[in-house]
Short mmCIF file of C-alpha atoms in Angstrom, two decimals:
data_model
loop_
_atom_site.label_atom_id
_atom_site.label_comp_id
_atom_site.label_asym_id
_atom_site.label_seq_id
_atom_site.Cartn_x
_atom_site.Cartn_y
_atom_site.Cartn_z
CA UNK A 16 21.48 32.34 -5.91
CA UNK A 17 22.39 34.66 -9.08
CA UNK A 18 23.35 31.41 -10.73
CA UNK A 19 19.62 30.23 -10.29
CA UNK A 20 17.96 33.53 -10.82
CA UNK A 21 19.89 33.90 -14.36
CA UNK A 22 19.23 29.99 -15.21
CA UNK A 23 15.59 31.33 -14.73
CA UNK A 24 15.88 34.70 -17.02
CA UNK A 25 17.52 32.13 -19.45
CA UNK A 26 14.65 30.62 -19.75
CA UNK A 27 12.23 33.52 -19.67
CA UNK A 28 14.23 34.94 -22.31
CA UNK A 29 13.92 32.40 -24.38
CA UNK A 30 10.28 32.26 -24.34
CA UNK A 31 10.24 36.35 -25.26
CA UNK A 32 12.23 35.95 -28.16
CA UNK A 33 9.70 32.97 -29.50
CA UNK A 34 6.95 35.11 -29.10
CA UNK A 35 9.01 38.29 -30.68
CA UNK A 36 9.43 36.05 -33.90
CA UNK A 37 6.23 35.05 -33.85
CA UNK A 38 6.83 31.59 -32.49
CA UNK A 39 5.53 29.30 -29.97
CA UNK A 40 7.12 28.88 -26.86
CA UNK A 41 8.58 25.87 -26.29
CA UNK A 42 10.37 24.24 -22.73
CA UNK A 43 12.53 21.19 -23.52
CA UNK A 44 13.21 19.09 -20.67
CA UNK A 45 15.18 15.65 -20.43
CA UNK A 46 13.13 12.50 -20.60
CA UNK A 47 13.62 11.60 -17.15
CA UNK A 48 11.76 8.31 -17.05
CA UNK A 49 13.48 6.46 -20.23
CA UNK A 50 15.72 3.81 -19.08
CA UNK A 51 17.84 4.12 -22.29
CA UNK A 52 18.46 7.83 -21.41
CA UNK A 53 20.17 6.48 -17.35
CA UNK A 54 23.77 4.89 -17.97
CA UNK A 55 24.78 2.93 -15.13
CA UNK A 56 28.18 3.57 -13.52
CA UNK A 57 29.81 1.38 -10.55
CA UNK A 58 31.04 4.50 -8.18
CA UNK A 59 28.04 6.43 -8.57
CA UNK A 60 25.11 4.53 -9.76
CA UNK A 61 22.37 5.09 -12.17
CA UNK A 62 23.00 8.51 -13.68
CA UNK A 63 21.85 10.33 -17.23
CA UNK A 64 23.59 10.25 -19.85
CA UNK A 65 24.93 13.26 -21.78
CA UNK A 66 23.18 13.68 -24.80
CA UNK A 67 19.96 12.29 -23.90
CA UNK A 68 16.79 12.45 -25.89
CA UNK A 69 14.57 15.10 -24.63
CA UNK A 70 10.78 16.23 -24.79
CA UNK A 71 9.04 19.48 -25.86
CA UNK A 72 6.30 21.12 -23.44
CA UNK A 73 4.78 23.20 -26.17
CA UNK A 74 2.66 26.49 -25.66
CA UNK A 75 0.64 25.81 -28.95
CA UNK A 76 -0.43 21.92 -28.12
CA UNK A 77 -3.42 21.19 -26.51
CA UNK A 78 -1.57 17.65 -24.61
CA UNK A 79 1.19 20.08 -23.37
CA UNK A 80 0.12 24.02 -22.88
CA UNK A 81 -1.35 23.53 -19.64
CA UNK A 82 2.23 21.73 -18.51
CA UNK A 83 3.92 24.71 -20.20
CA UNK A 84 2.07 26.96 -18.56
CA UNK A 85 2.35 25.45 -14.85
CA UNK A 86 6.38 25.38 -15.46
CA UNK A 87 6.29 28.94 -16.25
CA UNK A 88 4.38 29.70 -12.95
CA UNK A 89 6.35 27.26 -10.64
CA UNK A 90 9.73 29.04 -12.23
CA UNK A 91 8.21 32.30 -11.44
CA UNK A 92 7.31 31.36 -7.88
CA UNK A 93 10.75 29.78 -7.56
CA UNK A 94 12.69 33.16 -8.50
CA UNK A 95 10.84 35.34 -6.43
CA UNK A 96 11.89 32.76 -3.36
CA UNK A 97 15.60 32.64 -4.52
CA UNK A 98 15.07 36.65 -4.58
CA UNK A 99 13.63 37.46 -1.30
CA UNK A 100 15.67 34.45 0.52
CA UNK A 101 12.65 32.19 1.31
CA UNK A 102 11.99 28.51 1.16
CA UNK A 103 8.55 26.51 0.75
CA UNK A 104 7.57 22.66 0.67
CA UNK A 105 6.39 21.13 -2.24
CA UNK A 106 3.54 20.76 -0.30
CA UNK A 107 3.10 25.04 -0.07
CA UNK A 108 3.72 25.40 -3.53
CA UNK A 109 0.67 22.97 -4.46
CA UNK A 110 -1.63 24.32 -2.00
CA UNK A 111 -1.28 27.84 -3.12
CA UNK A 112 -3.60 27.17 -5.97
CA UNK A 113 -5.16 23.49 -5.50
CA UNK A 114 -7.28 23.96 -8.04
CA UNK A 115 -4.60 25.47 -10.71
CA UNK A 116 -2.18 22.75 -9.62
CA UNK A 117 -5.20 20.00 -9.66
CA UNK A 118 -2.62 17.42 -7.75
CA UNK A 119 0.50 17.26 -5.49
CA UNK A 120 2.42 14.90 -8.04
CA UNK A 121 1.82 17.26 -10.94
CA UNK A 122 3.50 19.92 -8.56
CA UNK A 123 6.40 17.41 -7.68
CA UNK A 124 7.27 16.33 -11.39
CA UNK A 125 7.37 19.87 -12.33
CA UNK A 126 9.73 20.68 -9.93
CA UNK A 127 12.10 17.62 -10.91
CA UNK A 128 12.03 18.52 -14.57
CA UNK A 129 12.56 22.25 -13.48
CA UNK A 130 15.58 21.24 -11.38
CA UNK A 131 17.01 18.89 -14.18
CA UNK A 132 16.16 21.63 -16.75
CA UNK A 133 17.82 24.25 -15.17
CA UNK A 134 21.25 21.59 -13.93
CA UNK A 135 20.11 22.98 -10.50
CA UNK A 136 19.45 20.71 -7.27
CA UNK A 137 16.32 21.22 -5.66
CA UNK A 138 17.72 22.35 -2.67
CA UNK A 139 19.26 25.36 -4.55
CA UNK A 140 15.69 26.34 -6.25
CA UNK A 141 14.51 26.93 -2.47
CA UNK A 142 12.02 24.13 -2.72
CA UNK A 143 12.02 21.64 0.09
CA UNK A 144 10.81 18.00 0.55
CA UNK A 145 8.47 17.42 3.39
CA UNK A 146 10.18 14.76 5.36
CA UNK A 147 9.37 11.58 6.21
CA UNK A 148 12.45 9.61 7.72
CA UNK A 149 13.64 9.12 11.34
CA UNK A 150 17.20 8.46 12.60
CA UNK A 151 18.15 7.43 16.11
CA UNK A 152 21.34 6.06 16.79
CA UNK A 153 25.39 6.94 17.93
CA UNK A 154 24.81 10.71 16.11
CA UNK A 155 23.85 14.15 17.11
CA UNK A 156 24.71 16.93 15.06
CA UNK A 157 24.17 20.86 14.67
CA UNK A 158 21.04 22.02 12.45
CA UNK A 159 21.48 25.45 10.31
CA UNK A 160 20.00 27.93 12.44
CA UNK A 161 22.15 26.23 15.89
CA UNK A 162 20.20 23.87 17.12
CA UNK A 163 21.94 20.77 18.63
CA UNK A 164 20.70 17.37 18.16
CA UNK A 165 21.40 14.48 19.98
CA UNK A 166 20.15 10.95 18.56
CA UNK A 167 21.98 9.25 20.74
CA UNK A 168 20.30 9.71 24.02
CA UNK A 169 16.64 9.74 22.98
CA UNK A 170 14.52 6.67 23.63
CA UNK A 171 12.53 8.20 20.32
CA UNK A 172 13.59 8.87 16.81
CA UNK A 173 14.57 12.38 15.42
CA UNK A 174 12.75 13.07 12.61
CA UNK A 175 15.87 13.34 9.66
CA UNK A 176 16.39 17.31 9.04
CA UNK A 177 14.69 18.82 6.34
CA UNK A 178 17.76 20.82 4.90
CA UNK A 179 20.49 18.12 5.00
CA UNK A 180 23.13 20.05 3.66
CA UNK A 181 22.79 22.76 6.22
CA UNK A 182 23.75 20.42 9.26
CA UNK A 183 27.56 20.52 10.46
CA UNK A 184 29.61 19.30 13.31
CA UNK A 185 28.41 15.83 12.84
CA UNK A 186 30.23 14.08 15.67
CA UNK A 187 29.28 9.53 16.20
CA UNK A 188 31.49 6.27 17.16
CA UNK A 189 29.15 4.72 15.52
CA UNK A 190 30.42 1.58 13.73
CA UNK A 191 28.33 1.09 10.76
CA UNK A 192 24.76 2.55 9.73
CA UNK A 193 21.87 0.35 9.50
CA UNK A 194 18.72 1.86 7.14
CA UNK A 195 14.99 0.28 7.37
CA UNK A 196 12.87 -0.33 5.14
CA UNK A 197 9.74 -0.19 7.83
CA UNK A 198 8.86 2.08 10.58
CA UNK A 199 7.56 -1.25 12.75
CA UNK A 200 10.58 -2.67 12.16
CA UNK A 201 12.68 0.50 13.28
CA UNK A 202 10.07 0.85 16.39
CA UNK A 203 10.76 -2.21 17.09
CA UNK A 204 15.12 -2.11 17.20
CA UNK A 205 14.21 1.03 19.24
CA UNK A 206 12.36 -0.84 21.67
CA UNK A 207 14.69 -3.49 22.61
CA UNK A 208 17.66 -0.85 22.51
CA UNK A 209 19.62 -2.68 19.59
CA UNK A 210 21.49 0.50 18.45
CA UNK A 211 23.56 0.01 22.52
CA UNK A 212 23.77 -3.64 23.00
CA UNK A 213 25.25 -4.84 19.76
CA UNK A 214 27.77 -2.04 19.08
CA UNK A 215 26.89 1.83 18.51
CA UNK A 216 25.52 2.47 15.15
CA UNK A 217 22.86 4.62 13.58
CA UNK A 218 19.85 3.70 12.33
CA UNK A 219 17.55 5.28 9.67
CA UNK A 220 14.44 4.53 7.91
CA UNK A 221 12.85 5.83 5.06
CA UNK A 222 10.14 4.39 6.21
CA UNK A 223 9.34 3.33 2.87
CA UNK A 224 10.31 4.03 -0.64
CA UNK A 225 13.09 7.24 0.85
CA UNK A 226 12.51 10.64 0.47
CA UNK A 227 14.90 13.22 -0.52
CA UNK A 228 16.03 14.12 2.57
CA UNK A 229 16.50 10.76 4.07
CA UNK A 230 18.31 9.34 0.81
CA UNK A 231 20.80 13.27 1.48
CA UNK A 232 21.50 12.21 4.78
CA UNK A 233 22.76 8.47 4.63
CA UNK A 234 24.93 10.14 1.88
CA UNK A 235 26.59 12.49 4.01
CA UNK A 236 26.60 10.20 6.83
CA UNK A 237 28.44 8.27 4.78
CA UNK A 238 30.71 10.92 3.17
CA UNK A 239 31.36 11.99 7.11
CA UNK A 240 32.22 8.51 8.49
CA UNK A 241 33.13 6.27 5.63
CA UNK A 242 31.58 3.05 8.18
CA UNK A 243 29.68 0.40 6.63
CA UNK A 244 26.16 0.60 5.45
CA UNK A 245 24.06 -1.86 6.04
CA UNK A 246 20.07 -2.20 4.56
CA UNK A 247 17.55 -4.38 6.27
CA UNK A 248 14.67 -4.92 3.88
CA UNK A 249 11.53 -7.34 3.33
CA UNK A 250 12.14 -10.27 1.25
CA UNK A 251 9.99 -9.12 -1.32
CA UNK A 252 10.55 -7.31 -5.02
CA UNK A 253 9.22 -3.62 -3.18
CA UNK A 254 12.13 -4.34 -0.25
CA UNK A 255 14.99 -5.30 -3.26
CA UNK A 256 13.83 -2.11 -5.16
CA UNK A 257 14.01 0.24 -2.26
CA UNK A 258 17.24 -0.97 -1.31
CA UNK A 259 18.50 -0.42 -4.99
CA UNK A 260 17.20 3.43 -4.83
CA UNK A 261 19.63 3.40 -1.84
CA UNK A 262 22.57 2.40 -3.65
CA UNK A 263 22.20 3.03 -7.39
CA UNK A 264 19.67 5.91 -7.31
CA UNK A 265 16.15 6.02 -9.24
CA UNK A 266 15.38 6.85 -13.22
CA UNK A 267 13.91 9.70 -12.03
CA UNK A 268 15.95 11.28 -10.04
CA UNK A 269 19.51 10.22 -11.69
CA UNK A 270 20.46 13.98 -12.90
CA UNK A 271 21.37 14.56 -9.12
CA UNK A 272 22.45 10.82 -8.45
CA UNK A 273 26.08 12.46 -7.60
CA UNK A 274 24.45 13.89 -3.95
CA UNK A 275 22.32 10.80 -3.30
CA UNK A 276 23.88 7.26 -4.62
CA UNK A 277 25.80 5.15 -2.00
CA UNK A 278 27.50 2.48 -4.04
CA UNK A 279 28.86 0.94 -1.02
CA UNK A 280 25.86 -0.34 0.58
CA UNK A 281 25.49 -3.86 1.66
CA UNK A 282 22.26 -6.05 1.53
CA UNK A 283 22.22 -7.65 4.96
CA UNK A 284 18.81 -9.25 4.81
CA UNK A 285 16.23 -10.65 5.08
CA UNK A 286 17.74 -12.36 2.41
CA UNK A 287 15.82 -15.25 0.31
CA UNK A 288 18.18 -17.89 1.29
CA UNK A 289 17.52 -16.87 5.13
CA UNK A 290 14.41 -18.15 5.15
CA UNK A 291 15.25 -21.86 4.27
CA UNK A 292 18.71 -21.80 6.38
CA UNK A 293 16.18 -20.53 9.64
CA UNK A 294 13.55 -22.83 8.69
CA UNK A 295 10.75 -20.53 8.31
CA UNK A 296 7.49 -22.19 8.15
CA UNK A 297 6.35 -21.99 4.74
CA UNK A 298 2.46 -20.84 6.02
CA UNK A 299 4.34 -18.11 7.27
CA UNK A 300 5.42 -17.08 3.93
CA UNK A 301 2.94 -15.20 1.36
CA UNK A 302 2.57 -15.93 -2.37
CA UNK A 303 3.63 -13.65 -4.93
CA UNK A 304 1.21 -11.15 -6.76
CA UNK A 305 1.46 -10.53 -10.23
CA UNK A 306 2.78 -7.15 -9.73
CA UNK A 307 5.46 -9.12 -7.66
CA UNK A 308 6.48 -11.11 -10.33
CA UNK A 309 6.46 -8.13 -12.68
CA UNK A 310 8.11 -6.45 -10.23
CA UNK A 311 10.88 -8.81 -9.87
CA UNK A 312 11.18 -9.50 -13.84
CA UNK A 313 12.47 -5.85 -14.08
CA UNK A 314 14.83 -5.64 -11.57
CA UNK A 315 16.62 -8.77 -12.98
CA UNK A 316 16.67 -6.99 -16.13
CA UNK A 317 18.36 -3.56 -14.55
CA UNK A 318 22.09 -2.79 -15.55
CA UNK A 319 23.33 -3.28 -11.88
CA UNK A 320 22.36 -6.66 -11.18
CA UNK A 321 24.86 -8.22 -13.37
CA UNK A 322 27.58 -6.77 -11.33
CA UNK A 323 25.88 -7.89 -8.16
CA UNK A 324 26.08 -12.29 -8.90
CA UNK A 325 25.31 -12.82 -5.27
CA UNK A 326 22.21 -10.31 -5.25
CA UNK A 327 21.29 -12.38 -8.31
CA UNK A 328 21.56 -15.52 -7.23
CA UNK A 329 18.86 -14.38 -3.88
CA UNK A 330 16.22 -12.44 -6.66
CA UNK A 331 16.34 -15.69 -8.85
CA UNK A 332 15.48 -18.32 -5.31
CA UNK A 333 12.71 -15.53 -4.38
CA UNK A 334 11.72 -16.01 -8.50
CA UNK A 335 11.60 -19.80 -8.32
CA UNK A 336 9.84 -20.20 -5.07
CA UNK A 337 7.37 -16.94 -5.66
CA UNK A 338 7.04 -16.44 -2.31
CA UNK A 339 8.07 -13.50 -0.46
CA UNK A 340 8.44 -13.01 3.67
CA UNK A 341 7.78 -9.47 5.83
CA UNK A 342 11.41 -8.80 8.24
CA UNK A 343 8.11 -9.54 10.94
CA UNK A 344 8.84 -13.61 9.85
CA UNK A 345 11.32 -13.94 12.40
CA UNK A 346 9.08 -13.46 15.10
CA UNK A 347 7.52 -16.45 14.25
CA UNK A 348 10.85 -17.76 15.65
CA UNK A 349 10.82 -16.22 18.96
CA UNK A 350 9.36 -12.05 19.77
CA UNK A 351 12.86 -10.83 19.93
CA UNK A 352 14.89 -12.67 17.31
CA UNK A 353 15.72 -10.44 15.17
CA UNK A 354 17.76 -8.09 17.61
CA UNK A 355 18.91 -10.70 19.36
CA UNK A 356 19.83 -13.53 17.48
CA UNK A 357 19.59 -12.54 13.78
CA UNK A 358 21.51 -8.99 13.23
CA UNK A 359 24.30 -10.04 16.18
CA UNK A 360 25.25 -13.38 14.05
CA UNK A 361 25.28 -11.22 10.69
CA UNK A 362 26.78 -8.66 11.59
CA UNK A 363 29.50 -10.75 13.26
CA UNK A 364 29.91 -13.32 10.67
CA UNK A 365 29.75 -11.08 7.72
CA UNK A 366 26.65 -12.62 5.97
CA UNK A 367 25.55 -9.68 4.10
CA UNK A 368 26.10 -9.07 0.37
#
């Protein structure tokens, strides 16, 4: 905590000794969001390079001195935390003055460029994520203040922890870890018991694009077991980009992609080839937007896909047929397919990628 509280003063003295030489305060922060500042790297993903090009939140410029100003009073907020011990949600921090604030995302971008600013996870600036992933599965575990939790024999998902790192004595037999893109789907394996018939594992979902606690804890379920893990995902451009937050990380969030990235994640399916080899009806199929498309002509453009040829070869038959399918498909093939038939024959004939 001294480290943070003197990255702060750092700051704040910076900003003193502008305005003691009659200057404008100015906060320079990395430009997150610039592709050409993110280097890609094979064992840990997307990450930012070292001498990356940076922007100015100026005190003097109309465009930035609000921004300048909100940083100041986030970092101030953040210090007294790290001072008195405490921790708040984005979510607190934003409604403590909605109408300063104005929005939730301006609060969570200002805490990301404060955390890359300062070299400082988030974790360590006392500022939580609210959570929004489930795990049930082979696990249970011990939560920072001694609470014991068992996944394994709840007929309901456990809501992932919100301080990750805190957890300890993670015990599981589990023989590989299975993330979901979608809630139904995850319901669903739930229902019919999949994480017992097939062969213990542990199951997650982000439940959409992953937070930052979800995306924490299949990293140190992975640093803890070293087991396989698996992603089950739509056949659609939004599935394929989730999945590649899993394993390479996000622009955005690539200063910290050293806690987050698992490079050794397999895509398992629904894969684009599936759906011919199973015969899917093609009314059950639905035509690509143009965001799809757009979607899709980025991805094949990222740094990672060329050293993925198989992952290319499945973006470029979901490009030519522009058609995309929902893991929900396979019920079109019979209600319980997809824990019966489809995951059993993958997983036991290694057709993931």
């Amino acid at each position: 905590s001294s480290e943070v509280l003197e990255a702060i003063e750092n700051v704040i003295q910076g900003v003193l000794q502008s305005l003691a030489q009659k200057k404008a305060p100015v906060l320079t922060v990395a430009n997150r969001a610039d592709w050409r500042n993110i280097e890609f790297k094979d064992s840990v993903g997307l990450q930012m390079i070292p001498g990356c090009t940076t922007k100015q939140i100026r005190s003097d410029c109309p465009q930035s001195a609000r921004r300048f100003a909100l940083m100041l009073k986030i970092l101030s907020m953040i210090y007294k935390m790290v001072q008195s011990n405490t921790y708040a949600t984005k979510r607190d921090i934003y409604y403590s003055d909605t109408q300063l604030f104005g929005s939730q995302s301006v609060v969570d971008q200002i805490i990301n460029d404060i955390s890359c600013m300062l070299k400082i996870p988030r974790r360590s600036l006392h500022v939580l994520s609210t959570t929004k992933g489930f795990v049930a599965g082979n696990l249970s575990y011990t939560e920072e203040d001694g609470t014991k939790v068992n996944c394994t024999c709840s007929a309901t998902a456990v809501t992932v922890p919100s301080n990750v790192q805190g957890i300890k004595n993670l015990t599981s037999h589990a023989k590989f870890i299975l993330i979901v893109e979608k809630d139904a789907t995850f319901q669903r394996l739930l229902d019919d018991d999949f994480f017992n018939k097939v062969s213990p594992c542990i199951m997650i979902t982000g439940r959409g694009i992953p937070d930052l606690n979800t995306r924490l804890l299949v990293r140190k379920l992975w640093d803890s077991f070293q087991i396989p893990v698996f992603t089950l995902m739509d056949a659609d451009p939004h599935g394929v980009e989730i999945m590649c937050v899993y394993k390479y990380g996000s622009a955005s969030m690539s200063f910290e992609a050293h806690h987050l990235t698992v490079p050794s994640v397999k895509w398992l399916g629904l894969l684009p080839s599936d759906l011919k080899r199973l015969n899917i009806c093609k009314d059950a199929l639905i035509p690509f937007t143009k965001q799809d498309e757009n979607k899709l002509a980025s991805i094949l453009k990222r740094p990672y896909i060329a050293c993925q040829p198989l992952w290319k070869k499945e973006l470029e038959i979901m490009a030519a047929s522009k058609l995309k399918a929902e893991i929900q498909v396979l019920t079109s093939l019979s209600s319980d397919y997809l824990s019966r038939v489809y995951l059993p024959n993958k997983l036991q004939f290694g057709g993931w990628l």
